Amino acid sequence: FTYRHTMAREISLTLGKHLEKELKCVTEHLEDNVHAHNVVFMDGRDNTVIKFQCTNRRARECIEALQVIGVGNAFGSIEIFELKSVIPRLSNHPTHIRGARRGKEYNTSISLTLEEIYETIEKGYHLTFEYLGLCACGSIVCAVGLVTNSDPTVVASMLLSPLMGPILGITLGSACRDTTVTLKAIKNEFIGVFITLLFGIITGLVVAIYEDEDWSTDEMLMRGLVSGLAPGVIIALPCGVALAISVTSADGTILVGVAIAAALLPPIVNAGLELSFGLIKELPHSDGRPTTHLQRSANSFVLFLLNWIAIYIGCLIVFAMKRVRPRIFHMAPKKERLFEGSAVLLPDNNNNNTSTTTTTTT
């Protein structure tokens, strides 16, 4: 993921000049919004452009307030620009409207806008050459680390793994009821897991053919035992929470720790390694006895599935707390109203359904 360390945003609104009443409503809103700084109006031949600045922390609520009254939905468009800094610095006043009661300075809803979260996560769940290449490279490095009992090598493979990207895509699609994103991310996650498992199987076949001894190392055993399932889930759940916090707050420093702690890649590779050895060395001579390597293979893959589910749940919890949910134009509307001659859907803050709200312009 690419994270941008910016201090402020410039929001640009483009409205048609014929939308006089809508323009008046937007103007009055910006005059009352204490988070909109340095408001500038520019008239063109066909459109009026309104620009204002706000802090990163307040960008989301400013944009959502504009979308509620119809900007970017029923009329006009919203463009978001990044600013490194503004002199003098912009204020982070906690209240939203002048004269309103002061709210809490810190709240869980402060995050990137939904569109920015989409753009950040979208890069990670697409089926690209980079995604496939990292799956293959990470799998090879991990397989070598597991076979040689090298913990640093296994840790390095976790940093190469791109499997976290589709999980974020699935979680975002679920939170925003975006079926297209969810299905695409599920498909690409399945492909990544298949590639990882395949490289584990191939490595296991090579080692099983040329190695007579039982080469299961400590790194492999710790991921193939039933006793390792519960600790893995306990670690994966907070990792999912940390991952979602990282994405919604644009803090890339958390990702390295999450990638190492979550450990999605090693259990899949280990499942392939144990599967190969069990099929070649153990199953032909089992005589009906339990096959230890095949059991470890199954345990390793179950560990991956449990970690995956725990990360998904952790991300979903944070997305719910951060109010990452469908925009009014992503949802099937139940009601609509006429705003100055244009159909505008307004969200109900108490639930996910749309509702009718009356706005009077004087």
JSON list of N, CA and C in Angstrom, two decimals, residues 60 63-64 67 112-116 118 176 323 325-332 347 354:
[
{"chain": "A", "resi": 60, "resn": "ARG", "atom": "N", "xyz": [-12.81, 14.19, 6.04]},
{"chain": "A", "resi": 60, "resn": "ARG", "atom": "CA", "xyz": [-13.90, 13.24, 5.83]},
{"chain": "A", "resi": 60, "resn": "ARG", "atom": "C", "xyz": [-15.26, 13.84, 6.18]},
{"chain": "A", "resi": 63, "resn": "ILE", "atom": "N", "xyz": [-16.41, 16.43, 3.60]},
{"chain": "A", "resi": 63, "resn": "ILE", "atom": "CA", "xyz": [-16.87, 15.84, 2.35]},
{"chain": "A", "resi": 63, "resn": "ILE", "atom": "C", "xyz": [-18.21, 15.14, 2.53]},
{"chain": "A", "resi": 64, "resn": "GLU", "atom": "N", "xyz": [-18.37, 14.42, 3.64]},
{"chain": "A", "resi": 64, "resn": "GLU", "atom": "CA", "xyz": [-19.64, 13.74, 3.88]},
{"chain": "A", "resi": 64, "resn": "GLU", "atom": "C", "xyz": [-20.78, 14.72, 4.03]},
{"chain": "A", "resi": 67, "resn": "GLN", "atom": "N", "xyz": [-21.77, 15.80, 0.61]},
{"chain": "A", "resi": 67, "resn": "GLN", "atom": "CA", "xyz": [-22.49, 14.74, -0.11]},
{"chain": "A", "resi": 67, "resn": "GLN", "atom": "C", "xyz": [-23.92, 14.59, 0.39]},
{"chain": "A", "resi": 112, "resn": "LEU", "atom": "N", "xyz": [-9.59, 8.48, 6.92]},
{"chain": "A", "resi": 112, "resn": "LEU", "atom": "CA", "xyz": [-9.63, 8.90, 5.53]},
{"chain": "A", "resi": 112, "resn": "LEU", "atom": "C", "xyz": [-11.06, 8.85, 5.02]},
{"chain": "A", "resi": 113, "resn": "THR", "atom": "N", "xyz": [-11.30, 9.52, 3.92]},
{"chain": "A", "resi": 113, "resn": "THR", "atom": "CA", "xyz": [-12.62, 9.43, 3.30]},
{"chain": "A", "resi": 113, "resn": "THR", "atom": "C", "xyz": [-12.80, 8.04, 2.69]},
{"chain": "A", "resi": 114, "resn": "LEU", "atom": "N", "xyz": [-14.05, 7.68, 2.44]},
{"chain": "A", "resi": 114, "resn": "LEU", "atom": "CA", "xyz": [-14.32, 6.36, 1.89]},
{"chain": "A", "resi": 114, "resn": "LEU", "atom": "C", "xyz": [-13.64, 6.19, 0.53]},
{"chain": "A", "resi": 115, "resn": "GLU", "atom": "N", "xyz": [-13.65, 7.24, -0.28]},
{"chain": "A", "resi": 115, "resn": "GLU", "atom": "CA", "xyz": [-13.01, 7.15, -1.59]},
{"chain": "A", "resi": 115, "resn": "GLU", "atom": "C", "xyz": [-11.51, 6.90, -1.47]},
{"chain": "A", "resi": 116, "resn": "GLU", "atom": "N", "xyz": [-10.87, 7.55, -0.49]},
{"chain": "A", "resi": 116, "resn": "GLU", "atom": "CA", "xyz": [-9.43, 7.35, -0.30]},
{"chain": "A", "resi": 116, "resn": "GLU", "atom": "C", "xyz": [-9.13, 5.95, 0.23]},
{"chain": "A", "resi": 118, "resn": "TYR", "atom": "N", "xyz": [-10.95, 3.32, -0.45]},
{"chain": "A", "resi": 118, "resn": "TYR", "atom": "CA", "xyz": [-11.12, 2.49, -1.64]},
{"chain": "A", "resi": 118, "resn": "TYR", "atom": "C", "xyz": [-9.85, 2.49, -2.48]},
{"chain": "A", "resi": 176, "resn": "CYS", "atom": "N", "xyz": [-19.11, -2.17, 2.89]},
{"chain": "A", "resi": 176, "resn": "CYS", "atom": "CA", "xyz": [-19.78, -1.21, 2.02]},
{"chain": "A", "resi": 176, "resn": "CYS", "atom": "C", "xyz": [-20.82, -1.87, 1.11]},
{"chain": "A", "resi": 323, "resn": "ARG", "atom": "N", "xyz": [-17.01, 3.92, 10.96]},
{"chain": "A", "resi": 323, "resn": "ARG", "atom": "CA", "xyz": [-18.13, 4.29, 10.09]},
{"chain": "A", "resi": 323, "resn": "ARG", "atom": "C", "xyz": [-17.76, 4.16, 8.61]},
{"chain": "A", "resi": 325, "resn": "ARG", "atom": "N", "xyz": [-18.86, 2.66, 5.70]},
{"chain": "A", "resi": 325, "resn": "ARG", "atom": "CA", "xyz": [-20.11, 2.05, 5.30]},
{"chain": "A", "resi": 325, "resn": "ARG", "atom": "C", "xyz": [-20.53, 2.61, 3.96]},
{"chain": "A", "resi": 326, "resn": "PRO", "atom": "N", "xyz": [-21.58, 2.08, 3.36]},
{"chain": "A", "resi": 326, "resn": "PRO", "atom": "CA", "xyz": [-21.95, 2.52, 2.01]},
{"chain": "A", "resi": 326, "resn": "PRO", "atom": "C", "xyz": [-22.31, 4.00, 1.97]},
{"chain": "A", "resi": 327, "resn": "ARG", "atom": "N", "xyz": [-21.85, 4.66, 0.92]},
{"chain": "A", "resi": 327, "resn": "ARG", "atom": "CA", "xyz": [-22.31, 6.00, 0.65]},
{"chain": "A", "resi": 327, "resn": "ARG", "atom": "C", "xyz": [-23.78, 5.94, 0.23]},
{"chain": "A", "resi": 328, "resn": "ILE", "atom": "N", "xyz": [-24.46, 7.07, 0.29]},
{"chain": "A", "resi": 328, "resn": "ILE", "atom": "CA", "xyz": [-25.87, 7.09, -0.08]},
{"chain": "A", "resi": 328, "resn": "ILE", "atom": "C", "xyz": [-26.07, 6.70, -1.54]},
{"chain": "A", "resi": 329, "resn": "PHE", "atom": "N", "xyz": [-25.04, 6.87, -2.39]},
{"chain": "A", "resi": 329, "resn": "PHE", "atom": "CA", "xyz": [-25.20, 6.49, -3.78]},
{"chain": "A", "resi": 329, "resn": "PHE", "atom": "C", "xyz": [-24.73, 5.07, -4.04]},
{"chain": "A", "resi": 330, "resn": "HIS", "atom": "N", "xyz": [-24.28, 4.36, -2.97]},
{"chain": "A", "resi": 330, "resn": "HIS", "atom": "CA", "xyz": [-23.94, 2.95, -3.12]},
{"chain": "A", "resi": 330, "resn": "HIS", "atom": "C", "xyz": [-25.09, 2.05, -2.68]},
{"chain": "A", "resi": 331, "resn": "MET", "atom": "N", "xyz": [-26.09, 2.63, -2.02]},
{"chain": "A", "resi": 331, "resn": "MET", "atom": "CA", "xyz": [-27.16, 1.85, -1.44]},
{"chain": "A", "resi": 331, "resn": "MET", "atom": "C", "xyz": [-28.42, 1.92, -2.28]},
{"chain": "A", "resi": 332, "resn": "ALA", "atom": "N", "xyz": [-29.25, 0.89, -2.17]},
{"chain": "A", "resi": 332, "resn": "ALA", "atom": "CA", "xyz": [-30.54, 0.91, -2.85]},
{"chain": "A", "resi": 332, "resn": "ALA", "atom": "C", "xyz": [-31.47, 1.84, -2.07]},
{"chain": "A", "resi": 347, "resn": "PRO", "atom": "N", "xyz": [-28.82, 10.15, 4.05]},
{"chain": "A", "resi": 347, "resn": "PRO", "atom": "CA", "xyz": [-28.70, 9.01, 4.95]},
{"chain": "A", "resi": 347, "resn": "PRO", "atom": "C", "xyz": [-29.29, 9.31, 6.31]},
{"chain": "A", "resi": 354, "resn": "THR", "atom": "N", "xyz": [-31.86, 4.77, 4.02]},
{"chain": "A", "resi": 354, "resn": "THR", "atom": "CA", "xyz": [-31.98, 6.17, 3.64]},
{"chain": "A", "resi": 354, "resn": "THR", "atom": "C", "xyz": [-33.28, 6.71, 4.17]}
]
